[in-house]
GROMACS .gro file of N, CA and C in nm:
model
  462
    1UNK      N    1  -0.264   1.125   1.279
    1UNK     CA    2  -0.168   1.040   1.342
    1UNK      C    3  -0.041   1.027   1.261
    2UNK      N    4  -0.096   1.020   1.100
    2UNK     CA    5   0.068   0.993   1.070
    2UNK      C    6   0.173   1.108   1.038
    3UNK      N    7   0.100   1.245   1.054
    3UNK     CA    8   0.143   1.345   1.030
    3UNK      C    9   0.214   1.391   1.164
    4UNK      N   10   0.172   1.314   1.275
    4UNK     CA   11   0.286   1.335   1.425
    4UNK      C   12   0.332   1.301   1.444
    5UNK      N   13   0.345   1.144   1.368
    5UNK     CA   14   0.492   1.061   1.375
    5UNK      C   15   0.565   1.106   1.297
    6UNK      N   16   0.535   1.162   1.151
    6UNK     CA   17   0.597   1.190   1.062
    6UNK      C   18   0.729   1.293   1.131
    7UNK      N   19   0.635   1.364   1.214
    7UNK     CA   20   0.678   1.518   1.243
    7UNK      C   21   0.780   1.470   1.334
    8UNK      N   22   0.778   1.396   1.467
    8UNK     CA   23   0.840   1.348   1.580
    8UNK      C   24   0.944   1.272   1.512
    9UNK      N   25   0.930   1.131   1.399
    9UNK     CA   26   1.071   1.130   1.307
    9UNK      C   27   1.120   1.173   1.286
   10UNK      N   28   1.128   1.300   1.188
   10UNK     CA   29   1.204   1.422   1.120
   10UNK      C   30   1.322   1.439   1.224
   11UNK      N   31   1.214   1.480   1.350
   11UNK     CA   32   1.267   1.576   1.471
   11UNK      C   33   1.373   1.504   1.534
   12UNK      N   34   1.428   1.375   1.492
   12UNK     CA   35   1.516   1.316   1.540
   12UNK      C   36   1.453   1.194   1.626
   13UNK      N   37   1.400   1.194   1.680
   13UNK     CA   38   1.328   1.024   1.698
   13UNK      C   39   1.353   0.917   1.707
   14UNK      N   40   1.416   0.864   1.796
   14UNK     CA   41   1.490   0.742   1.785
   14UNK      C   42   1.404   0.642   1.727
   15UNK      N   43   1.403   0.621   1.606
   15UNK     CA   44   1.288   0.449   1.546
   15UNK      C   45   1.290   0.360   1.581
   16UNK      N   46   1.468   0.342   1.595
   16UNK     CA   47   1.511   0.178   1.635
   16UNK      C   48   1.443   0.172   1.756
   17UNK      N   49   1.483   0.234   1.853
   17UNK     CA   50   1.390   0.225   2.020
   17UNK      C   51   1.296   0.215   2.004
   18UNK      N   52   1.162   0.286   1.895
   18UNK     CA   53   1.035   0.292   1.911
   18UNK      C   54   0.989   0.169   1.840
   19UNK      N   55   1.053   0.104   1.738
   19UNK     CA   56   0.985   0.005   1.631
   19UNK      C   57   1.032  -0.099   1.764
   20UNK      N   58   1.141  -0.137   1.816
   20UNK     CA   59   1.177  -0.222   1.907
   20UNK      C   60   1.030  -0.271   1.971
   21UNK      N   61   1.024  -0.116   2.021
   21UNK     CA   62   0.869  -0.158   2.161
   21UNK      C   63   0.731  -0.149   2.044
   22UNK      N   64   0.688  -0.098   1.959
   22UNK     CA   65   0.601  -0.075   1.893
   22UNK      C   66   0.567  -0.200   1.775
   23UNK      N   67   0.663  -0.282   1.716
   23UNK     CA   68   0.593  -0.416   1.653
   23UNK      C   69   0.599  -0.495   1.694
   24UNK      N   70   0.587  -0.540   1.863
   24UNK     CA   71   0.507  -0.655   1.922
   24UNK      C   72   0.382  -0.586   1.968
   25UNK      N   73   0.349  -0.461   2.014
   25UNK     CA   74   0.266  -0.428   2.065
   25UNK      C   75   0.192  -0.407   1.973
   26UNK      N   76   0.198  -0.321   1.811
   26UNK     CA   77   0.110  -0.324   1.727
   26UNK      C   78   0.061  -0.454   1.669
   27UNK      N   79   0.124  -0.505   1.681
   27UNK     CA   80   0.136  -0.657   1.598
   27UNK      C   81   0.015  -0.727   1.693
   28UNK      N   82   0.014  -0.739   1.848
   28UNK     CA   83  -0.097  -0.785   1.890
   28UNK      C   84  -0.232  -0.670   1.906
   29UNK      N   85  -0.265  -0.560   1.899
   29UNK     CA   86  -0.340  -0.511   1.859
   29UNK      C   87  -0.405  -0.445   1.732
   30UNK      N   88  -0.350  -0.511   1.693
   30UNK     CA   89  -0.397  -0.507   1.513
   30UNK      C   90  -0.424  -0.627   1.436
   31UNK      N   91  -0.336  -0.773   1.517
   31UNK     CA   92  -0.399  -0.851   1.450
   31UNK      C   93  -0.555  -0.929   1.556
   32UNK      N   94  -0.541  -0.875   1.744
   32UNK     CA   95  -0.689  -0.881   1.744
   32UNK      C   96  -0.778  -0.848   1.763
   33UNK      N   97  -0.781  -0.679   1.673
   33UNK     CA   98  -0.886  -0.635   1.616
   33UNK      C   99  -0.961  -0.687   1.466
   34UNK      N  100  -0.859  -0.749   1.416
   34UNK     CA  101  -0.878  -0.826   1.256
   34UNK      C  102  -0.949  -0.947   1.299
   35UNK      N  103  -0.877  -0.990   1.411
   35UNK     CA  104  -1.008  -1.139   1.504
   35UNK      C  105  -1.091  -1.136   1.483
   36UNK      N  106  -1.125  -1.027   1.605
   36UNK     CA  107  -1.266  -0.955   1.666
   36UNK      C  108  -1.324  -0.914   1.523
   37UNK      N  109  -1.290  -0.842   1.454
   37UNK     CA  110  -1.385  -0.794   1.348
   37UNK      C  111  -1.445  -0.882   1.233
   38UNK      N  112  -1.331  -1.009   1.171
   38UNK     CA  113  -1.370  -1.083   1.106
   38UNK      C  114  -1.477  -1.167   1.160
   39UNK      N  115  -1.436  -1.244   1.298
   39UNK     CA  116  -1.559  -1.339   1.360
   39UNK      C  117  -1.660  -1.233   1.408
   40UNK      N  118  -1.715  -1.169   1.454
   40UNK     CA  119  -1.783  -1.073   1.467
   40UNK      C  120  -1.902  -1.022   1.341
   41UNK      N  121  -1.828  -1.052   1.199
   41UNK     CA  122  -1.868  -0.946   1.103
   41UNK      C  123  -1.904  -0.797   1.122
   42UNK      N  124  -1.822  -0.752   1.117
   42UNK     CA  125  -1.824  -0.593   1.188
   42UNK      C  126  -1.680  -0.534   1.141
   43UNK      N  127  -1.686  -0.386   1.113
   43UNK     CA  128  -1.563  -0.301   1.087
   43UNK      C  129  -1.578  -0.340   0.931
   44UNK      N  130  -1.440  -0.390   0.869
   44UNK     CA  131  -1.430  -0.425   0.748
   44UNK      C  132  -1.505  -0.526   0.685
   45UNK      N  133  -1.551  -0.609   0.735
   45UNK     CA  134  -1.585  -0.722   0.711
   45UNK      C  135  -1.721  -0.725   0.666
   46UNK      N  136  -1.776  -0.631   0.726
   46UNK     CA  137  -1.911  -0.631   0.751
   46UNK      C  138  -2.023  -0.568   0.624
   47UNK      N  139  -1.969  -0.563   0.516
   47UNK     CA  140  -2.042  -0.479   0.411
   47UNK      C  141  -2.017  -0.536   0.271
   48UNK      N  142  -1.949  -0.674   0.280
   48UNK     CA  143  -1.938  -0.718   0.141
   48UNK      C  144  -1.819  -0.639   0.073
   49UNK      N  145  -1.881  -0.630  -0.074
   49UNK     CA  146  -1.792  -0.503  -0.168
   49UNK      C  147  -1.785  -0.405  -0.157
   50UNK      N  148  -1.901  -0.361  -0.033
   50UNK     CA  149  -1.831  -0.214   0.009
   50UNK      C  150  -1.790  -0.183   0.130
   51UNK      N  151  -1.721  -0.278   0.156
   51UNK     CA  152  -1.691  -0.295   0.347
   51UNK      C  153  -1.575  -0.190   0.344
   52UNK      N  154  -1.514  -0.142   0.262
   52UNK     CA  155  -1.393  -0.021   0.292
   52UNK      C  156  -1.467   0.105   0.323
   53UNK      N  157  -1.563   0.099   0.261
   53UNK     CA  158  -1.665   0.242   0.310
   53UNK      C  159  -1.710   0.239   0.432
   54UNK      N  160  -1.730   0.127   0.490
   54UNK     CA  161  -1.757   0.138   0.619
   54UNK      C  162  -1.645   0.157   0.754
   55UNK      N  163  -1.598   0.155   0.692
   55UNK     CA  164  -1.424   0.194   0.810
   55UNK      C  165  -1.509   0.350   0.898
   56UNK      N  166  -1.505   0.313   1.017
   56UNK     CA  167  -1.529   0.415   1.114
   56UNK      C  168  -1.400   0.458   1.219
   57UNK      N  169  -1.418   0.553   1.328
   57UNK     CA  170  -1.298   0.586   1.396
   57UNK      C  171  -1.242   0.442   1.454
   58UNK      N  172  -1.288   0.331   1.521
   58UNK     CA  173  -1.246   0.246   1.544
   58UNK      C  174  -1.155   0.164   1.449
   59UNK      N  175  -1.188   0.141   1.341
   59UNK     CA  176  -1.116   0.096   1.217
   59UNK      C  177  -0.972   0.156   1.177
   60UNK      N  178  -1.005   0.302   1.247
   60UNK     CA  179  -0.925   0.398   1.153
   60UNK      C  180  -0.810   0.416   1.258
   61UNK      N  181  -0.867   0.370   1.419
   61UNK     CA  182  -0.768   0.373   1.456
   61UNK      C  183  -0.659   0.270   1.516
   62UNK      N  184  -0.746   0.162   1.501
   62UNK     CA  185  -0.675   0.029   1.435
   62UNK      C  186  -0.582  -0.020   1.368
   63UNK      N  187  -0.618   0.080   1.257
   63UNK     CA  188  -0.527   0.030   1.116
   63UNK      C  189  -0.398   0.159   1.137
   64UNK      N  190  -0.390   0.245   1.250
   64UNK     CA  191  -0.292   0.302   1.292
   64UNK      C  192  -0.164   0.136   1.340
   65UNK      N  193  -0.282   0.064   1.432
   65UNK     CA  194  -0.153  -0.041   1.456
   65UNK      C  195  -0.098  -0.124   1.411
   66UNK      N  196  -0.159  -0.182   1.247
   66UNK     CA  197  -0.138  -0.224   1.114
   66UNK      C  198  -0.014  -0.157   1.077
   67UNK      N  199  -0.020  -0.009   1.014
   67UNK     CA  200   0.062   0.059   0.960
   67UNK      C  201   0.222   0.041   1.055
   68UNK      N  202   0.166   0.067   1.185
   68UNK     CA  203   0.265   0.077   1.267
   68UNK      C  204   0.396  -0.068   1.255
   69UNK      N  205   0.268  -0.157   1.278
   69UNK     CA  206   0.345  -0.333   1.234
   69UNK      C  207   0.404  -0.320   1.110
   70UNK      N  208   0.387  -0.293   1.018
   70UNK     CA  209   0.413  -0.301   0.868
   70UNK      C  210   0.544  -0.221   0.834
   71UNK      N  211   0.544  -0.090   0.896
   71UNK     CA  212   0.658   0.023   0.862
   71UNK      C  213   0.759  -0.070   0.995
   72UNK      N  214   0.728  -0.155   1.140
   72UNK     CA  215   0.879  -0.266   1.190
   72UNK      C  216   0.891  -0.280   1.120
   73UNK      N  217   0.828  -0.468   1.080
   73UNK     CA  218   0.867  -0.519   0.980
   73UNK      C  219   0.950  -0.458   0.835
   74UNK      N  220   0.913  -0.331   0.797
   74UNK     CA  221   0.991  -0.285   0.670
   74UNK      C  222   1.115  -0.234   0.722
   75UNK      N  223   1.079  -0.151   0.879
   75UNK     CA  224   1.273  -0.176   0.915
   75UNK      C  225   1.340  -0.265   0.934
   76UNK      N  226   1.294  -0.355   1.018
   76UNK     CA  227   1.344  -0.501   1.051
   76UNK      C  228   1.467  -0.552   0.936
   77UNK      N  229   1.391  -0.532   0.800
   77UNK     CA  230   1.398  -0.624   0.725
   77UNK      C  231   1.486  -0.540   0.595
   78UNK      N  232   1.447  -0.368   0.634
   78UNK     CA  233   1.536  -0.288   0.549
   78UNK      C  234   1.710  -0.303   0.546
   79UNK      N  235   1.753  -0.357   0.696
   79UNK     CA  236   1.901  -0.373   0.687
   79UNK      C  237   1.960  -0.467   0.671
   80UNK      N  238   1.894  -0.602   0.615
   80UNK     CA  239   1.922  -0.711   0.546
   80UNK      C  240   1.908  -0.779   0.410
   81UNK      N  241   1.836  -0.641   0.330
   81UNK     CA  242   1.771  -0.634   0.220
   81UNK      C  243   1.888  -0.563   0.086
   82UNK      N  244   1.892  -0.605  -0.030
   82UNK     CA  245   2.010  -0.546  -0.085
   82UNK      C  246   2.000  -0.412  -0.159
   83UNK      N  247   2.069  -0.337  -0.169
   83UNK     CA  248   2.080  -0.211  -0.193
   83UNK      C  249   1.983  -0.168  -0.311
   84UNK      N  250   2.010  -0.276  -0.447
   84UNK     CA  251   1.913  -0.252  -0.543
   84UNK      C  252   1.753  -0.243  -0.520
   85UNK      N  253   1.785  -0.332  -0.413
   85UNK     CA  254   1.583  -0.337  -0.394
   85UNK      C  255   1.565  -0.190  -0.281
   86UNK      N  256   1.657  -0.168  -0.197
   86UNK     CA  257   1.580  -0.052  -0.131
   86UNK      C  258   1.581   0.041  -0.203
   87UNK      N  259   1.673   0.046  -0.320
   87UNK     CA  260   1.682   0.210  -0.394
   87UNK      C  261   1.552   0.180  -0.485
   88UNK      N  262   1.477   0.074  -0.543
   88UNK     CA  263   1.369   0.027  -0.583
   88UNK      C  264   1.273   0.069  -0.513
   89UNK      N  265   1.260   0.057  -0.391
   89UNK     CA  266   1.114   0.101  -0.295
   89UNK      C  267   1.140   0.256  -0.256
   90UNK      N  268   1.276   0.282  -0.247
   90UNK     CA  269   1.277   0.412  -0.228
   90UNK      C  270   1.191   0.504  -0.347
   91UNK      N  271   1.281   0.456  -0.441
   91UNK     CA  272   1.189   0.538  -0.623
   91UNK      C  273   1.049   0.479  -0.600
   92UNK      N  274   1.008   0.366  -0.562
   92UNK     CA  275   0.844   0.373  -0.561
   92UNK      C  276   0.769   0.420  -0.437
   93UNK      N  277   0.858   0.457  -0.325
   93UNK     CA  278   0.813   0.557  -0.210
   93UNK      C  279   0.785   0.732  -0.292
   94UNK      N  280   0.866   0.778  -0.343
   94UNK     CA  281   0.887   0.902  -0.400
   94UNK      C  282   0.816   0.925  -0.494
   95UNK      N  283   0.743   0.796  -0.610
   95UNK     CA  284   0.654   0.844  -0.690
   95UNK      C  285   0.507   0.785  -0.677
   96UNK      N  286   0.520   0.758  -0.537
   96UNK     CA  287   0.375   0.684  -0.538
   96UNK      C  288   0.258   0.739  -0.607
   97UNK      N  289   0.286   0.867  -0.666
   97UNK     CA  290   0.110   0.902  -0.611
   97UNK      C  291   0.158   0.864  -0.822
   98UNK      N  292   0.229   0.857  -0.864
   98UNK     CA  293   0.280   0.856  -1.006
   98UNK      C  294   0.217   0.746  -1.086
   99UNK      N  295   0.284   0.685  -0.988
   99UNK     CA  296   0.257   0.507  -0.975
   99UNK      C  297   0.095   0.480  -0.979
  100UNK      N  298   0.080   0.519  -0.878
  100UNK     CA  299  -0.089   0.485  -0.874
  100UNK      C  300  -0.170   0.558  -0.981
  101UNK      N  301  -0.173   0.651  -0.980
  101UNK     CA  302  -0.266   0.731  -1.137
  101UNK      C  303  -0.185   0.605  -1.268
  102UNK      N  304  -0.073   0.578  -1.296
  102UNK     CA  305  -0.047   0.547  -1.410
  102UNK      C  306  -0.114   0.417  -1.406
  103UNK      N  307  -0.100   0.271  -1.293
  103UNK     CA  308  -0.176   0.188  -1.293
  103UNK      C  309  -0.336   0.151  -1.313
  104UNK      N  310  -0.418   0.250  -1.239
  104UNK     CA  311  -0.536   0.235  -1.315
  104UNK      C  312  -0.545   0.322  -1.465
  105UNK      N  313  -0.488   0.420  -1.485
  105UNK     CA  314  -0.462   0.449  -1.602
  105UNK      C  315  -0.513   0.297  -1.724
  106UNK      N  316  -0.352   0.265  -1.675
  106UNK     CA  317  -0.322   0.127  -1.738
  106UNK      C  318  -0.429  -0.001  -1.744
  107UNK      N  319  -0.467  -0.016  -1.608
  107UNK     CA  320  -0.589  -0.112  -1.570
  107UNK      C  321  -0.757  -0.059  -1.645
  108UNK      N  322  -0.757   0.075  -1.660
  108UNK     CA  323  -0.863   0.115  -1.715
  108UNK      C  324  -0.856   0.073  -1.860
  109UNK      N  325  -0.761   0.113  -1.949
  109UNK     CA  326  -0.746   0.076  -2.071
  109UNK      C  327  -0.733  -0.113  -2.096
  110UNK      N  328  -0.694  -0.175  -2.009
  110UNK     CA  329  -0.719  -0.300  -2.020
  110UNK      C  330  -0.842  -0.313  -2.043
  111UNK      N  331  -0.888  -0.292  -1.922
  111UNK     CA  332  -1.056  -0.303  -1.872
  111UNK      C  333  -1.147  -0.291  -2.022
  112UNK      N  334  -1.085  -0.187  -2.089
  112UNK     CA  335  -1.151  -0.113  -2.189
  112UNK      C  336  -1.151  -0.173  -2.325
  113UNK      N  337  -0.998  -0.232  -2.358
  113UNK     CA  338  -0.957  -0.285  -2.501
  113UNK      C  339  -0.927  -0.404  -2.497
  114UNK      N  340  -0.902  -0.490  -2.438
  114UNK     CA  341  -0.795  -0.646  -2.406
  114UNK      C  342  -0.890  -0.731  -2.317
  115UNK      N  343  -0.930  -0.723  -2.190
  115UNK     CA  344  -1.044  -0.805  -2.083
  115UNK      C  345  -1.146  -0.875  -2.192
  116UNK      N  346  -1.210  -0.769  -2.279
  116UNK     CA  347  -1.337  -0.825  -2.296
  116UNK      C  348  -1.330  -0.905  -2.408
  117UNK      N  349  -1.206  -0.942  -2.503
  117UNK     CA  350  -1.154  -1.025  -2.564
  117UNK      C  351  -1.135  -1.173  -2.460
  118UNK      N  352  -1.085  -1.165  -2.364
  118UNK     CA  353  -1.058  -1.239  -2.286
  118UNK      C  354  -1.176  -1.312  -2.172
  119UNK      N  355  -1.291  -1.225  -2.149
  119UNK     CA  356  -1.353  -1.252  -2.097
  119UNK      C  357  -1.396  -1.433  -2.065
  120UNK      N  358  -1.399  -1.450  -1.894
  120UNK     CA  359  -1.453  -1.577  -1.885
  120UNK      C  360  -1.319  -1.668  -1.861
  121UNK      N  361  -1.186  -1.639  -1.917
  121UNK     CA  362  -1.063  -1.702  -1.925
  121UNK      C  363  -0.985  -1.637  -1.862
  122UNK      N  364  -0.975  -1.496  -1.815
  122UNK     CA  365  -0.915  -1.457  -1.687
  122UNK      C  366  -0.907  -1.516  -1.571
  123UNK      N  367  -0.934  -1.663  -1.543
  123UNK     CA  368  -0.990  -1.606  -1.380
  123UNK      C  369  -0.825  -1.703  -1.345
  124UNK      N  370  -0.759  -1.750  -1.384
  124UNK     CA  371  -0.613  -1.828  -1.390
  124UNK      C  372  -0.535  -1.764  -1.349
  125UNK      N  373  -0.497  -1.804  -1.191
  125UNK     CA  374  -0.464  -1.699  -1.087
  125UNK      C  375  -0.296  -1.675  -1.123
  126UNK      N  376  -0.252  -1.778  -1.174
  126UNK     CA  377  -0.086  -1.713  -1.205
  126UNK      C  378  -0.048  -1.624  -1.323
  127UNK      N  379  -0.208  -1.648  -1.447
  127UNK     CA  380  -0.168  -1.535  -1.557
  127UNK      C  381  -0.217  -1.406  -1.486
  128UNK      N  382  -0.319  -1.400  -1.397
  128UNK     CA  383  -0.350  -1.266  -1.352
  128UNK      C  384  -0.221  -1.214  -1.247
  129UNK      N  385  -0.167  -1.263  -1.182
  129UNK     CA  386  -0.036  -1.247  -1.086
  129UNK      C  387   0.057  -1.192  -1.154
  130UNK      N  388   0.063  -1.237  -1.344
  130UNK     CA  389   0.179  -1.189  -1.390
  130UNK      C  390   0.158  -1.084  -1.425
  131UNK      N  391   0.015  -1.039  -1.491
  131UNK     CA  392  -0.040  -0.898  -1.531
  131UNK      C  393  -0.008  -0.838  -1.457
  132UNK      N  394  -0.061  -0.814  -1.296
  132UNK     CA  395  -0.048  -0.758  -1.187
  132UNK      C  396   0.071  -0.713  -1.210
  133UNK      N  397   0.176  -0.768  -1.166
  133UNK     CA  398   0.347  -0.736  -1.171
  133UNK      C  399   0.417  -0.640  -1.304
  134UNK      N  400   0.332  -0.685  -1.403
  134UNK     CA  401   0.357  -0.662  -1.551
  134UNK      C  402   0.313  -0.544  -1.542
  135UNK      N  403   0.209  -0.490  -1.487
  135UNK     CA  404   0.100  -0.320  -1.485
  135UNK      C  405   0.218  -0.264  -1.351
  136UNK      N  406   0.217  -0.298  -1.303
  136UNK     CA  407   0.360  -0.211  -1.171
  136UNK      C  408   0.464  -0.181  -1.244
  137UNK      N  409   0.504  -0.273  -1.330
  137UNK     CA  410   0.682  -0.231  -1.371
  137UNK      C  411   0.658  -0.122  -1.462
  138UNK      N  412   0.549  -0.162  -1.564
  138UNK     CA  413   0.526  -0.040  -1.665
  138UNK      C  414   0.534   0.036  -1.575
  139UNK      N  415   0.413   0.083  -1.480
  139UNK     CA  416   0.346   0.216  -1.427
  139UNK      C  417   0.505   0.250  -1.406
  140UNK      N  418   0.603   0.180  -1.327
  140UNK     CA  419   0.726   0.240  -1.269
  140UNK      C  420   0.830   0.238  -1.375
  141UNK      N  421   0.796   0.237  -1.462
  141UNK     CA  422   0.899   0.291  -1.615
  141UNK      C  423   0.837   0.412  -1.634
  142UNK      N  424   0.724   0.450  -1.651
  142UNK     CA  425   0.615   0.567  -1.674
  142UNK      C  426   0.631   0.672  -1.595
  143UNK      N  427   0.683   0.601  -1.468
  143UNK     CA  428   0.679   0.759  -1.372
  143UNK      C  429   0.719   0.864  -1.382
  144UNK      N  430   0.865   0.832  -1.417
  144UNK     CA  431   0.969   0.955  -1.395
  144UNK      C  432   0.918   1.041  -1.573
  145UNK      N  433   0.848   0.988  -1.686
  145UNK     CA  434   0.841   1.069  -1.767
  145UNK      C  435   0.705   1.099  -1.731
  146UNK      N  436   0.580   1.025  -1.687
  146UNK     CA  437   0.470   1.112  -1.648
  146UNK      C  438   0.492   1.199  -1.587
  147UNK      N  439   0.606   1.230  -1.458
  147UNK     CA  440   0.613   1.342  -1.370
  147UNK      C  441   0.691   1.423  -1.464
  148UNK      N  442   0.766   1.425  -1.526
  148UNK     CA  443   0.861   1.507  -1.577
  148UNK      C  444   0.778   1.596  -1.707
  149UNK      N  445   0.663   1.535  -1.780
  149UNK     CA  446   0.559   1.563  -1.848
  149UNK      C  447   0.440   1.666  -1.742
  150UNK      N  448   0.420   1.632  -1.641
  150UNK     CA  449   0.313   1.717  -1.560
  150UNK      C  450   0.417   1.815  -1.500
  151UNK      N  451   0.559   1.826  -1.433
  151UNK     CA  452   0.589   1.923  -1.413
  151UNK      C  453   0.615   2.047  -1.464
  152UNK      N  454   0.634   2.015  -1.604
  152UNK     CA  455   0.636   2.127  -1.724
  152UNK      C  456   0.512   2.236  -1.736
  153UNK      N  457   0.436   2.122  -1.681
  153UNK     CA  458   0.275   2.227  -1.774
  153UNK      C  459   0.278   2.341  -1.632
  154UNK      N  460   0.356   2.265  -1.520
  154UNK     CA  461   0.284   2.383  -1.370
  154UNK      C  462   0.372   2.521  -1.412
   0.00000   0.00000   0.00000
């Protein structure tokens, strides 16, 4: 699916027309399938800590109308938003996959050297909020020399 929107964007695609009609309509079928599935216990919900493993075609094509809501809303909201922050999501659109290896990277070595010092006194939801934020900015200082480090070796 997202490889035919992808394709049909490229191709010229009017967005504005399609996000217009597409985030009220995703927006109510995505948030009540999240209804249905939470009261239900079923789809995500339904497996505890491993309820992401259970995502089946129904789930999968669900969370098509999630994505769909999410990428309005990010237009909606892209042409009122200031330049520094979109050239910000743009660089973390472009190195996502950078981003993500360097964060658990990062989260692993916590996990590994620092947590278990701490253990029991983590659970203080605004020092963990700041870590959180604190492990993103690194990972996105890291990127452009992790990639620039892995493109060499290809």
């Amino acid at each position: 699916g997202g490889r035919l929107f992808g394709s049909w964007l490229k191709k010229g695609g009017d967005s504005a027309k399609f996000f217009r009609y597409a985030l009220p309509v995703s927006a109510i079928i995505f948030f009540s399938w999240i209804s249905y599935t939470w009261t239900h216990n079923t789809g995500f919900f339904r497996g505890g800590e491993l309820s992401y493993y259970h995502m089946n075609l129904p789930c999968a094509l669900f969370s098509f109308a999630g994505i769909f809501f999410i990428l309005g809303i990010s237009r909606s909201v892209a042409d009122i938003l200031p330049e520094k922050l979109l050239s910000l999501c743009e660089f973390m659109g472009k190195n996502l996959n950078e981003i993500y290896i360097l964060q658990w990277l990062i989260i692993g070595w916590l996990l590994a050297l620092i947590v278990p010092a701490f253990l029991g006194k983590t659970d203080n939801v605004f020092l963990l909020s700041l870590l959180a934020v604190l492990i993103i900015l690194l990972s996105c200082l890291l990127a452009e020399p992790y990639k620039k480090l892995f493109d060499k070796k290809r």
